[in-house]
mmCIF file of C-alpha atoms and ligand atoms in Angstrom:
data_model
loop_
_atom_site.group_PDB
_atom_site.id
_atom_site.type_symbol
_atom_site.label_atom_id
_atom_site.label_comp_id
_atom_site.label_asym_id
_atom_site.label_seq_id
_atom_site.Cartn_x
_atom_site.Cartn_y
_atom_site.Cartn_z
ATOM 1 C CA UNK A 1 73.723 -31.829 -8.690
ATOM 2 C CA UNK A 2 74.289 -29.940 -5.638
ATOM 3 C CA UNK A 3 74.484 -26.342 -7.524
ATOM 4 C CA UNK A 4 71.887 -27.089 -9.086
ATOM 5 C CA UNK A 5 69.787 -27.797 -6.381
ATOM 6 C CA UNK A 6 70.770 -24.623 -4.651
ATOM 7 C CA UNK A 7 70.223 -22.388 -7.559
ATOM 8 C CA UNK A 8 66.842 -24.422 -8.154
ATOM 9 C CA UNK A 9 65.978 -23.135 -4.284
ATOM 10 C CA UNK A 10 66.676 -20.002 -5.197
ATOM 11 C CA UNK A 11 65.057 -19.317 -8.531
ATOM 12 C CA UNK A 12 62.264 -20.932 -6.386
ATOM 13 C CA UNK A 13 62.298 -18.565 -3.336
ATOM 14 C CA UNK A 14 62.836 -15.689 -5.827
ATOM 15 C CA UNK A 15 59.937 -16.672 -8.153
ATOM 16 C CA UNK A 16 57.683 -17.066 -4.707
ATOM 17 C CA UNK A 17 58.732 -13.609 -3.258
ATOM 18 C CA UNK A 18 57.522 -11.870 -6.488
ATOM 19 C CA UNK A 19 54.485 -13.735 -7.112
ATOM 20 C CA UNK A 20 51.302 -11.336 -5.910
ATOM 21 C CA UNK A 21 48.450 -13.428 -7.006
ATOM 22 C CA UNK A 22 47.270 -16.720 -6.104
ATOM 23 C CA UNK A 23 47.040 -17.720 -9.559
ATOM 24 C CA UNK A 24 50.664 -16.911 -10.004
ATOM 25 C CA UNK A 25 51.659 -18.417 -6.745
ATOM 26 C CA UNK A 26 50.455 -22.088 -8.316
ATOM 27 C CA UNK A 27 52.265 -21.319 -11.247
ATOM 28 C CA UNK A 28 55.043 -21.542 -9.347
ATOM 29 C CA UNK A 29 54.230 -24.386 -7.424
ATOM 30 C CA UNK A 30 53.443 -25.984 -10.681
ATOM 31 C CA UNK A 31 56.727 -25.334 -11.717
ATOM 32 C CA UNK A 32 59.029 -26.424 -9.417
ATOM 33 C CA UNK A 33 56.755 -29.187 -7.341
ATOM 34 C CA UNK A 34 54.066 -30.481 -9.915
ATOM 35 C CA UNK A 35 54.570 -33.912 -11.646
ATOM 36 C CA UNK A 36 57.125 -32.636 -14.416
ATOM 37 C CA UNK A 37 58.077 -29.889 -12.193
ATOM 38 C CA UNK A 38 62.155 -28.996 -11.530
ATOM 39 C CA UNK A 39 62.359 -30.408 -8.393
ATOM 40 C CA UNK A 40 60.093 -33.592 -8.920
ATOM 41 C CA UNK A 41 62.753 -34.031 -12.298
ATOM 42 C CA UNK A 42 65.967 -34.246 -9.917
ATOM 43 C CA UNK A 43 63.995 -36.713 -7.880
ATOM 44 C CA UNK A 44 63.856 -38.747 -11.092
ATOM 45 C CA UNK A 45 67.410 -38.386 -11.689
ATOM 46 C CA UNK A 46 68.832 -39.287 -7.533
ATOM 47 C CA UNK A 47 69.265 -42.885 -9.217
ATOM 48 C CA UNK A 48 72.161 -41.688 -11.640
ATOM 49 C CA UNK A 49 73.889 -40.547 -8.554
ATOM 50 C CA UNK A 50 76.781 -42.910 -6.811
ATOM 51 C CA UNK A 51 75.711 -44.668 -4.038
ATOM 52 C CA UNK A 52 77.720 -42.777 -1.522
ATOM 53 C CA UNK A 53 76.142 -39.513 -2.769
ATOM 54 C CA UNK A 54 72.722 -40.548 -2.806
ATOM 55 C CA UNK A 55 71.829 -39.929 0.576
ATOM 56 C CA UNK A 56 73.117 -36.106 1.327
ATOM 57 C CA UNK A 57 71.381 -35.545 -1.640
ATOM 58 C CA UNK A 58 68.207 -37.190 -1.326
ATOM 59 C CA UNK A 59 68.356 -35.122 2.078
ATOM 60 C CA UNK A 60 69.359 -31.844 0.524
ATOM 61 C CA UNK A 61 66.822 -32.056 -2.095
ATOM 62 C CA UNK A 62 63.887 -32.965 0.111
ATOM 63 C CA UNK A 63 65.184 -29.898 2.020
ATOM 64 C CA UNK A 64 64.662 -27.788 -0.472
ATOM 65 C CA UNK A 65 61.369 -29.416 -1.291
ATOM 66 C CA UNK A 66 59.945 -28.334 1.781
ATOM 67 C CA UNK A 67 60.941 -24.694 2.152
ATOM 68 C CA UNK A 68 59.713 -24.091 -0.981
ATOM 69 C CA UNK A 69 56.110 -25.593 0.404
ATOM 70 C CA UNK A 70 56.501 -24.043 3.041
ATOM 71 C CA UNK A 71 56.925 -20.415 1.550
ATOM 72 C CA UNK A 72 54.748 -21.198 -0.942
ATOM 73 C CA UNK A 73 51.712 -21.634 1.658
ATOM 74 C CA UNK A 74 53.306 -18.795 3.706
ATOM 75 C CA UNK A 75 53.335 -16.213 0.780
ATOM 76 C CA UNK A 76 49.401 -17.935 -0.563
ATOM 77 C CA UNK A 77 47.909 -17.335 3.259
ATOM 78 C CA UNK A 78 48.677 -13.347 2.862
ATOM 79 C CA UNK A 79 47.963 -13.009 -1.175
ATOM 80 C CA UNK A 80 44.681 -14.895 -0.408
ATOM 81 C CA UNK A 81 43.887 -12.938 2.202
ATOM 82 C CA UNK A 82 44.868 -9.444 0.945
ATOM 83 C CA UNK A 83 42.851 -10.901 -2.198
ATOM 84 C CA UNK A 84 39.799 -11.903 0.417
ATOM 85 C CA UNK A 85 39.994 -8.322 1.414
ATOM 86 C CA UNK A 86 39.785 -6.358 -1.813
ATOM 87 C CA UNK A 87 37.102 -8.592 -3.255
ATOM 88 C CA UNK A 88 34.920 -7.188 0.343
ATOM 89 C CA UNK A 89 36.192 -3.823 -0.557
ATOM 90 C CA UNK A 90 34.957 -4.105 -3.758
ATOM 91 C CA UNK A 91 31.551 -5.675 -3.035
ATOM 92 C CA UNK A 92 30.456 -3.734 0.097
ATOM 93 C CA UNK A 93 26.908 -2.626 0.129
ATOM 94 C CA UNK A 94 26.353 0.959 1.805
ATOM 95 C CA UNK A 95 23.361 0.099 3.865
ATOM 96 C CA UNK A 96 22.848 3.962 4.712
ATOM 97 C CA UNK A 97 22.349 4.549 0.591
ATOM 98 C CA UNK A 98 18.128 4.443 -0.119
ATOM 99 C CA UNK A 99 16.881 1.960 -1.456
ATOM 100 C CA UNK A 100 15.371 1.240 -5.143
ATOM 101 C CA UNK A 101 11.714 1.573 -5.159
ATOM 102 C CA UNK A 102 9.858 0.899 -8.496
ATOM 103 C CA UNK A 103 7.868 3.613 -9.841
ATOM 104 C CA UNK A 104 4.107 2.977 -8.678
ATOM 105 C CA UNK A 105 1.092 3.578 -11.309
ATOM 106 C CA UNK A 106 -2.035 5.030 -10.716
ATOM 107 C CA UNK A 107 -5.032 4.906 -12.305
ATOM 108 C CA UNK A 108 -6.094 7.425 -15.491
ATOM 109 C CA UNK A 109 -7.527 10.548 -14.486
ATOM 110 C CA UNK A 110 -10.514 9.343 -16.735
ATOM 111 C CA UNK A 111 -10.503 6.207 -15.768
ATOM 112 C CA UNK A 112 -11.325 7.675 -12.063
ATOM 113 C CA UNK A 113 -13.820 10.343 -13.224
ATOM 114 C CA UNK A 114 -15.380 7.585 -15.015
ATOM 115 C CA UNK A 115 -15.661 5.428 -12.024
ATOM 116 C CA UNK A 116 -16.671 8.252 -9.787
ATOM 117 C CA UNK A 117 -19.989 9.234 -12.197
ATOM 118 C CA UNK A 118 -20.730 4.999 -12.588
ATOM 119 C CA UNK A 119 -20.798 5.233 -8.812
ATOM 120 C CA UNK A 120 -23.304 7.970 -8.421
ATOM 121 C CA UNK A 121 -25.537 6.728 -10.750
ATOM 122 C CA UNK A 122 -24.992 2.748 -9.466
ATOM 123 C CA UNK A 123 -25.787 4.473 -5.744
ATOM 124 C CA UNK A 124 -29.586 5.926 -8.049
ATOM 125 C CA UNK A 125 -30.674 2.464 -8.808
ATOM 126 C CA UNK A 126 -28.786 2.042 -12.336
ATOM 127 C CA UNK A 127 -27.024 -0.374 -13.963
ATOM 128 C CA UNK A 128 -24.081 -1.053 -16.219
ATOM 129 C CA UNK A 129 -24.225 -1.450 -19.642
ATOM 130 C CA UNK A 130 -21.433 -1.257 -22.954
ATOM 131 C CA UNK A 131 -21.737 -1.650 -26.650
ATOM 132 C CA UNK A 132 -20.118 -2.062 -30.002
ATOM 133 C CA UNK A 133 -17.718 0.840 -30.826
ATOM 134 C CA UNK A 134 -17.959 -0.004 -34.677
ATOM 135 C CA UNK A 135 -22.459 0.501 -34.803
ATOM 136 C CA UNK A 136 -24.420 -0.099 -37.556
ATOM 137 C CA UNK A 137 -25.884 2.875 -39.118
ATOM 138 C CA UNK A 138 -29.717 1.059 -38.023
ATOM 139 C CA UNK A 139 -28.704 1.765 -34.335
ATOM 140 C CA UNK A 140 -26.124 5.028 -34.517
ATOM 141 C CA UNK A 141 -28.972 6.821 -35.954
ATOM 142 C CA UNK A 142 -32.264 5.648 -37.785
ATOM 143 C CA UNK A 143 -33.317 4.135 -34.511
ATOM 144 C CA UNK A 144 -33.020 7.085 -33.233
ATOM 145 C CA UNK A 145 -35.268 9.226 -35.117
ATOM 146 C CA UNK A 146 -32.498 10.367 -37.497
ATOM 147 C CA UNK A 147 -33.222 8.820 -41.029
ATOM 148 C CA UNK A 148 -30.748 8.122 -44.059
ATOM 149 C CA UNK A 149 -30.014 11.931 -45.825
ATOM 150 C CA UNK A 150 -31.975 13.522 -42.192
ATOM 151 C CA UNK A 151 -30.340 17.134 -42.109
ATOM 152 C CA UNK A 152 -29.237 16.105 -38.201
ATOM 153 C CA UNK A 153 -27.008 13.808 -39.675
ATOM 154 C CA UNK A 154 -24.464 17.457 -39.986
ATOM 155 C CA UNK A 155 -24.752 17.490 -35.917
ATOM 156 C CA UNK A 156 -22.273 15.055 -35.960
ATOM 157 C CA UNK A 157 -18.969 14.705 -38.215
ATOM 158 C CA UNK A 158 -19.136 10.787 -38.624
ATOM 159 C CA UNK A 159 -16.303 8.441 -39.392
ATOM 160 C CA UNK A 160 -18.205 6.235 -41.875
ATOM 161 C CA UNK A 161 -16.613 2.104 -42.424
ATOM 162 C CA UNK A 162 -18.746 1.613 -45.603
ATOM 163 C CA UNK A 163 -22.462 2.457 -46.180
ATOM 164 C CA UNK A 164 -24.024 0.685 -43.650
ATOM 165 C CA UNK A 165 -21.665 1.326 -40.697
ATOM 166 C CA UNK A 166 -19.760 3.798 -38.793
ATOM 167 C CA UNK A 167 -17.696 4.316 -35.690
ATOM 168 C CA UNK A 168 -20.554 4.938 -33.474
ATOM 169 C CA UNK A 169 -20.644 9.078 -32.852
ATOM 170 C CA UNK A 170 -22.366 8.567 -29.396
ATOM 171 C CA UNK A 171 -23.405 6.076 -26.600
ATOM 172 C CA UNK A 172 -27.044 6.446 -27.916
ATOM 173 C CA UNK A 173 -27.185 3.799 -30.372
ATOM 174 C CA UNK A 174 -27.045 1.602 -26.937
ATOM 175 C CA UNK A 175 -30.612 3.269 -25.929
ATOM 176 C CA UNK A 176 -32.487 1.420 -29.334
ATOM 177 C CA UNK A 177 -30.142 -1.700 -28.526
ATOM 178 C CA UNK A 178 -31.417 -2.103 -24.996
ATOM 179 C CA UNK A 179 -35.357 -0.476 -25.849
ATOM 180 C CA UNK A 180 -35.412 -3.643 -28.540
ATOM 181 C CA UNK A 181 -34.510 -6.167 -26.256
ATOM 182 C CA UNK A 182 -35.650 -4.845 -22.571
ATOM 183 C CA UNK A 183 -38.681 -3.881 -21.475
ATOM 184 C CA UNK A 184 -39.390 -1.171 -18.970
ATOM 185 C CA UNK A 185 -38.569 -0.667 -15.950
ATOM 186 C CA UNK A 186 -35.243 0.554 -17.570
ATOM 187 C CA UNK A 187 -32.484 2.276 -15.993
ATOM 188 C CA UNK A 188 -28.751 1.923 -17.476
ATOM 189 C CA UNK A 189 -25.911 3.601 -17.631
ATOM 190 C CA UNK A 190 -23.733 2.994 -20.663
ATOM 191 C CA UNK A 191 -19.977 4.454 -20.705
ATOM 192 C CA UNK A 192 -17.660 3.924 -23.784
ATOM 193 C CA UNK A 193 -15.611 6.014 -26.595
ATOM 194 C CA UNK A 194 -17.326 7.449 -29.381
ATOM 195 C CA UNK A 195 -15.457 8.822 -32.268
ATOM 196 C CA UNK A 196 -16.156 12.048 -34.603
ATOM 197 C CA UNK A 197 -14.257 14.378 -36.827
ATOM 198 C CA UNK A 198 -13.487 17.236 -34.346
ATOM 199 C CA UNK A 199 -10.758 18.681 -33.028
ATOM 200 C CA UNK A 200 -9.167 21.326 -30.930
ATOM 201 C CA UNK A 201 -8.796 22.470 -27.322
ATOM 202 C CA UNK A 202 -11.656 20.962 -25.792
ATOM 203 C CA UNK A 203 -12.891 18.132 -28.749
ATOM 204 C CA UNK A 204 -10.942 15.192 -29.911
ATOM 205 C CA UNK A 205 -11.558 12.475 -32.775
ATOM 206 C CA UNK A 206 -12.161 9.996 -30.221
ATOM 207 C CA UNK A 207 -13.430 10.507 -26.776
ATOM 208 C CA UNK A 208 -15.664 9.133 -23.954
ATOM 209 C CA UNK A 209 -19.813 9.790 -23.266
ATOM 210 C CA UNK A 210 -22.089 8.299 -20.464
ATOM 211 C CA UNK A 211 -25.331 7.510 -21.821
ATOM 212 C CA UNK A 212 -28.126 7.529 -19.053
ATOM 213 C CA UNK A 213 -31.445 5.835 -19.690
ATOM 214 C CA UNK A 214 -34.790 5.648 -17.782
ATOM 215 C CA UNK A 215 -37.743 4.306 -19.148
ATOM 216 C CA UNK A 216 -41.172 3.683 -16.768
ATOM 217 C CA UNK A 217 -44.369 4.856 -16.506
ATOM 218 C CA UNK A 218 -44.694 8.331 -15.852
ATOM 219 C CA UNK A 219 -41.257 9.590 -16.387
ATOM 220 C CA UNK A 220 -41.110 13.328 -16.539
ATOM 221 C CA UNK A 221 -38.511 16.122 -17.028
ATOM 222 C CA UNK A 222 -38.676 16.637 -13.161
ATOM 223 C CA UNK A 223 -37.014 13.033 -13.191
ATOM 224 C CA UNK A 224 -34.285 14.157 -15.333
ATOM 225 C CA UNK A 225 -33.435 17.406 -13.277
ATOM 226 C CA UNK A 226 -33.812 16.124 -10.126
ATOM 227 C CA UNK A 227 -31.727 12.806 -11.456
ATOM 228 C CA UNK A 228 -28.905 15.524 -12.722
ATOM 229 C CA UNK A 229 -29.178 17.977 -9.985
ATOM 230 C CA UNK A 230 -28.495 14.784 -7.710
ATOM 231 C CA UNK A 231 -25.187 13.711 -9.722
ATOM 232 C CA UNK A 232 -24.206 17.298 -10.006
ATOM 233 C CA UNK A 233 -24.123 17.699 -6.480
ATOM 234 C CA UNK A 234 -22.227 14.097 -5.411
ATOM 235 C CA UNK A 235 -19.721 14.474 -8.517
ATOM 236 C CA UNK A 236 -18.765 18.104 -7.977
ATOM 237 C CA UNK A 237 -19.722 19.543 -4.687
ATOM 238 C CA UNK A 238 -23.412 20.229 -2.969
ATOM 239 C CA UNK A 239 -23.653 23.578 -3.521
ATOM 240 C CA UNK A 240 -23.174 22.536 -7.663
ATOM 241 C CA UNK A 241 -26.672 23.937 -9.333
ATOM 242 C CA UNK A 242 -27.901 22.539 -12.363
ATOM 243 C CA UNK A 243 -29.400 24.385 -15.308
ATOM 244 C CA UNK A 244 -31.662 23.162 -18.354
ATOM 245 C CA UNK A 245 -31.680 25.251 -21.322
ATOM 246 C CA UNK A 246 -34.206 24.116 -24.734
ATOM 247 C CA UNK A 247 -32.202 22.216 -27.321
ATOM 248 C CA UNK A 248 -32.424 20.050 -30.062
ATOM 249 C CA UNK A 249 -31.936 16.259 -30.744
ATOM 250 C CA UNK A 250 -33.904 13.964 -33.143
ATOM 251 C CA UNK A 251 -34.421 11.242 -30.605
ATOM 252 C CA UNK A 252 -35.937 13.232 -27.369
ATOM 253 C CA UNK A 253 -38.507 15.714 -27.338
ATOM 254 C CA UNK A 254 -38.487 18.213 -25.296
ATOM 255 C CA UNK A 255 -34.490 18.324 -25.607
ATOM 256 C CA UNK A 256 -32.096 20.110 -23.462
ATOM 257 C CA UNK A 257 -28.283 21.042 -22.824
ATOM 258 C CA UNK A 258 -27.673 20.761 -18.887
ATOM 259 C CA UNK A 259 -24.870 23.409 -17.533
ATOM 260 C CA UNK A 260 -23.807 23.260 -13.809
ATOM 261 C CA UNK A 261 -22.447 25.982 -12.087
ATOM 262 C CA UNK A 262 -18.700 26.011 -12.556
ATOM 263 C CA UNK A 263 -16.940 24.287 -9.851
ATOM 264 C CA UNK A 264 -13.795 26.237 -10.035
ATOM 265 C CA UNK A 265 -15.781 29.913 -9.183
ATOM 266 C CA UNK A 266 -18.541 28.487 -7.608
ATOM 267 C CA UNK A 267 -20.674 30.646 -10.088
ATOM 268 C CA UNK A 268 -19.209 33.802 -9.756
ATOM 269 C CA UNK A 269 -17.328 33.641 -13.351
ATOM 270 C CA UNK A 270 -13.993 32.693 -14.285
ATOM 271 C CA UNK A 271 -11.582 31.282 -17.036
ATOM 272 C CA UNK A 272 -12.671 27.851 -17.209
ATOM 273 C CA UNK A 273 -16.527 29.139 -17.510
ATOM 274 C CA UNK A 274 -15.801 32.067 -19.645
ATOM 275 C CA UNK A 275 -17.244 34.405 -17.226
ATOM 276 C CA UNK A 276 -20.090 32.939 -17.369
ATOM 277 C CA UNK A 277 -20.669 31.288 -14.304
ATOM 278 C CA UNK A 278 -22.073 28.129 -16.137
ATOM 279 C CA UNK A 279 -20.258 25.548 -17.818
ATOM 280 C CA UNK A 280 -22.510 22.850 -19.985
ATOM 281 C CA UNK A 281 -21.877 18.816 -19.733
ATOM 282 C CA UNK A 282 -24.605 17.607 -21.242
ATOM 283 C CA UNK A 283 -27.448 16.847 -23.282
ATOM 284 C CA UNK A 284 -30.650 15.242 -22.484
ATOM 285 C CA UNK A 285 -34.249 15.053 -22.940
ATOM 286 C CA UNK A 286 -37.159 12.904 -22.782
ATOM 287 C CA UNK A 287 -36.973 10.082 -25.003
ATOM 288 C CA UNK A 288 -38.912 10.537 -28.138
ATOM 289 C CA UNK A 289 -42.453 8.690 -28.170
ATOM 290 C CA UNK A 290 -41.429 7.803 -31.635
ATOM 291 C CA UNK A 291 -38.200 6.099 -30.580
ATOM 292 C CA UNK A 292 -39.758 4.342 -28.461
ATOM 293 C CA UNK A 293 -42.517 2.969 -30.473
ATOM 294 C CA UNK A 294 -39.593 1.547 -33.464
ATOM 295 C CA UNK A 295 -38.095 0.021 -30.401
ATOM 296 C CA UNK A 296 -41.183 -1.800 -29.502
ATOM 297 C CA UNK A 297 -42.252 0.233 -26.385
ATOM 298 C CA UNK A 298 -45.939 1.315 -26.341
ATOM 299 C CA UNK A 299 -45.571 5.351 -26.334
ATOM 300 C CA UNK A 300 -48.632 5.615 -24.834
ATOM 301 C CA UNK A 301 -48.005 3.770 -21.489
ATOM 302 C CA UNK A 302 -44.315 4.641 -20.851
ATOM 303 C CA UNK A 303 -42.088 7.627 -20.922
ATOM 304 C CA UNK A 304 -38.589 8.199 -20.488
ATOM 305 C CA UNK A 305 -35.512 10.213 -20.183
ATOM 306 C CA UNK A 306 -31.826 10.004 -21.572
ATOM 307 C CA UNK A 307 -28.634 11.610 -21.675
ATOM 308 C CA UNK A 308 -25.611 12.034 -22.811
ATOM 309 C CA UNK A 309 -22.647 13.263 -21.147
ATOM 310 C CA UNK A 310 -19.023 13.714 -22.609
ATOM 311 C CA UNK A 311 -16.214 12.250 -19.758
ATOM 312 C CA UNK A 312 -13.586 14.431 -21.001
ATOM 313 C CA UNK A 313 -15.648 17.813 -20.280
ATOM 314 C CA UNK A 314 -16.588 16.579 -16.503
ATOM 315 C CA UNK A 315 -13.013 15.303 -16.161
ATOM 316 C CA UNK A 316 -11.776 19.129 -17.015
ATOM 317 C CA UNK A 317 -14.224 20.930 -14.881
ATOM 318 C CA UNK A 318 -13.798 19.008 -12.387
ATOM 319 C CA UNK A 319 -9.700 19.411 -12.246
ATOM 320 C CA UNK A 320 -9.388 22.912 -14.405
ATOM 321 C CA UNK A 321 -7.340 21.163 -17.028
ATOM 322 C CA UNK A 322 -7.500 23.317 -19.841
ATOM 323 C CA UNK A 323 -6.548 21.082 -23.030
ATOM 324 C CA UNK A 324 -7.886 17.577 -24.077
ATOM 325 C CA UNK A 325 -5.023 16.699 -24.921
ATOM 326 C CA UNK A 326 -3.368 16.030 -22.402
ATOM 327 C CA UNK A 327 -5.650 13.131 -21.182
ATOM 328 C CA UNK A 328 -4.348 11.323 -24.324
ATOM 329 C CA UNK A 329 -0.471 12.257 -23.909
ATOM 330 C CA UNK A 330 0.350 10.152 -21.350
ATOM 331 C CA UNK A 331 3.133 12.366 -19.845
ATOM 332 C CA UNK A 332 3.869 11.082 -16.431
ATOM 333 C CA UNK A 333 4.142 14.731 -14.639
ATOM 334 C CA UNK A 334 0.128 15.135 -15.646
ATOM 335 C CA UNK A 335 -0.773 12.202 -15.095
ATOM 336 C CA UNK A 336 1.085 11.390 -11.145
ATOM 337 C CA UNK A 337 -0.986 14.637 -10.586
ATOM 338 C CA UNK A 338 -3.595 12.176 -9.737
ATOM 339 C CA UNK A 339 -2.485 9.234 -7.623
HETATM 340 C C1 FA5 B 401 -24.871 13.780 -28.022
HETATM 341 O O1 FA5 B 401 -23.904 13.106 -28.386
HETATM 342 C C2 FA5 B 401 -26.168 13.115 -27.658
HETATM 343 N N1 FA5 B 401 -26.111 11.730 -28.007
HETATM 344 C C3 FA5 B 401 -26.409 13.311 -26.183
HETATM 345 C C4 FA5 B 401 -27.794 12.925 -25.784
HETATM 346 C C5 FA5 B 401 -28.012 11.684 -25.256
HETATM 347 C C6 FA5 B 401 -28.832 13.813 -25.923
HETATM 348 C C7 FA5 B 401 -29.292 11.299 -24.866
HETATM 349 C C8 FA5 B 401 -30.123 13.480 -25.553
HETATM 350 C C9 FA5 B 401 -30.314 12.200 -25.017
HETATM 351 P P1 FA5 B 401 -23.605 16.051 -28.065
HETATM 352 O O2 FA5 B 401 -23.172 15.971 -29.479
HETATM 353 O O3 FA5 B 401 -23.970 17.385 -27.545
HETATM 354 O O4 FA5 B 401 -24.834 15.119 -27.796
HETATM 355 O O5 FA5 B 401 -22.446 15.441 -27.168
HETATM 356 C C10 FA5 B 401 -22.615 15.251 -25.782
HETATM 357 C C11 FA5 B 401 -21.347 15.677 -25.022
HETATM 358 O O6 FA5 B 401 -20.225 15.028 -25.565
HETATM 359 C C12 FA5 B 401 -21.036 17.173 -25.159
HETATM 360 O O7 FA5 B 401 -21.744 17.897 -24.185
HETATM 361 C C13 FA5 B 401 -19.549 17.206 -24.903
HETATM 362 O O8 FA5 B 401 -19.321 17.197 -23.518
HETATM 363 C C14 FA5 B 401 -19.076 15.890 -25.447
HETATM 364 N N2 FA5 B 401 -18.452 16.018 -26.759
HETATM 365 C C15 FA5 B 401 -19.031 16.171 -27.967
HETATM 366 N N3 FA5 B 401 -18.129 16.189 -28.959
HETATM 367 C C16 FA5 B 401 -16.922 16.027 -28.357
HETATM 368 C C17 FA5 B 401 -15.568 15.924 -28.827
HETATM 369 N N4 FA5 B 401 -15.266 15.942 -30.131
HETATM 370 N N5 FA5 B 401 -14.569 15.774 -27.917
HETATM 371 C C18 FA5 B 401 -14.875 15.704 -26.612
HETATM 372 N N6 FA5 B 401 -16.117 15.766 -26.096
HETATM 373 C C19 FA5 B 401 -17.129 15.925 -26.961
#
């Protein structure tokens, strides 16, 4: 018994020396001290040994017992801590590194031109209004002066759902649904998208108008100029002139397209003006008496003026962005432009 509890000891002590992990370290402490463990066995068998012999070995092999404790917690203390130490290594945070920021939105370029022209025309004595995007044909445009098989019907490339209704093709229809339910004193402002078969450079399928409505007593065209020249000036800057030039829509009469003076050159001609000096946004006119009257608004003892202006166009003045279509791409390096 006495061999084999030295060669026991040293198998042990061997075993110990070469273990490098904790985990392997109590695999060894399993083996030799753990309840069916090679030491803990001998224990077991100290009662087949003669009496004389019992004792020196019962000595010897609690000896060996507790050096192999012992270097077992020696040899754990400086695994665990070497392991303590790479686990820090492994997990250290460099404070001097920058930190993660998340990427910050802004709003859409049209969504702030849109704002910006609600705000002028809030700060006039307006209010807000918004209608159907799908419009019956009633309201897109017999209410409006422009009759089933009416030649003006071409102005406007129309999307049609059946016979009866379309995606609306302008704000407008919103002047007959507000004339047939409000009367005067009227003055509303009516953003949404409108939808037409167009496209290139500067017209797209879908897009956004700003109807403007007044409707009082004694409403003239110097309302509507001085209204426009006023929103030129406070969208784009106040030396921003305003032009009227004759035009033609079924529901006002007279009718006119509105240019300002390009707010890139100032005037004096350039590439987003054509040379021209004058870059149009609009069209307008005063509402015609016979629009009024199939709204239910007596002709005779009210007047008005309306107009319609396209988002996208003041959007592109106002920052030189030469394609539509890149309000609707939704590429981040146009669109941070704006934050
Ligand atoms: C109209 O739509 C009239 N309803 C405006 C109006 C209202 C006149 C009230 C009188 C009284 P027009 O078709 O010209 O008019 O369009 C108005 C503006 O919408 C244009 O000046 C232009 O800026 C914009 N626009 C027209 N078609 C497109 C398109 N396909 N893409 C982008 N913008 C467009």
């Amino acid at each position: 018994m006495k061999e084999k509890i030295e060669s026991i000891k040293s198998v042990a002590l061997l075993a110990i020396e070469q273990a490098t992990t904790s985990s392997g370290l109590n695999d060894v402490r399993v083996r030799f001290l753990g309840k069916s463990g090679e030491i803990t066995s001998l224990m077991k068998l100290l009662g087949t040994v003669s009496k004389e012999e019992r004792p020196a070995m019962g000595k010897a092999l609690n000896d060996v017992r507790v050096q192999i404790e012992s270097a077992l917690d020696a040899k754990t203390a400086v695994v665990e801590e070497s392991e303590k130490q790479a686990r820090l290594a492994a997990e250290a945070v460099d404070v001097t590194l920058p930190g993660k920021t998340s990427a910050k939105g802004s709003l859409h370029p049209l969504t702030l031109v849109r704002e910006d022209i609600l705000r002028v025309f809030l700060g006039m004595g307006f209010s807000v209004a918004e209608g159907p995007e799908i419009e019956s044909d009633l309201y897109n445009f017999q209410l409006l002066n422009v009759p089933k098989d009416h030649p003006a019907r071409d102005m406007q490339d129309t999307f049609y759902v059946n016979d009866n209704f379309v995606l609306r093709t302008h704000t407008s229809p919103m002047q007959a649904r507000i004339m047939t339910t409000t009367q005067p004193p009227i003055r509303v402002v009516i953003p949404g998208r409108v939808y037409r078969s167009d496209d290139d450079a500067s017209h797209s399928p879908i897009f956004h108008q700003i109807e403007g409505l007044a409707v009082d007593k004694h409403i003239t065209v110097g309302d509507l100029e001085g209204c426009l020249q006023t929103f030129a000036e406070q969208m784009f800057s106040s030396d921003t002139r305003i032009r009227l030039r004759p035009s033609y829509f079924p529901f006002t009469e007279p009718s006119v397209e509105v240019d300002v003076t390009c707010a890139i050159c100032h005037g004096k001609g350039c590439r987003v003006c054509k040379g021209t000096g004058w870059v149009e946004i609009l069209g307008a006119g005063i509402v015609n008496p016979a629009v009024l009257e199939m709204c239910g608004i007596d002709s005779k003892e009210y007047s008005g003026f309306a107009f319609g202006l396209g988002l996208e166009r003041i959007a592109m003045i106002k920052y030189g962005i030469p394609n539509i279509k890149l309000f609707y791409e939704n590429d981040v390096r146009f669109l941070e432009q704006f934050n």
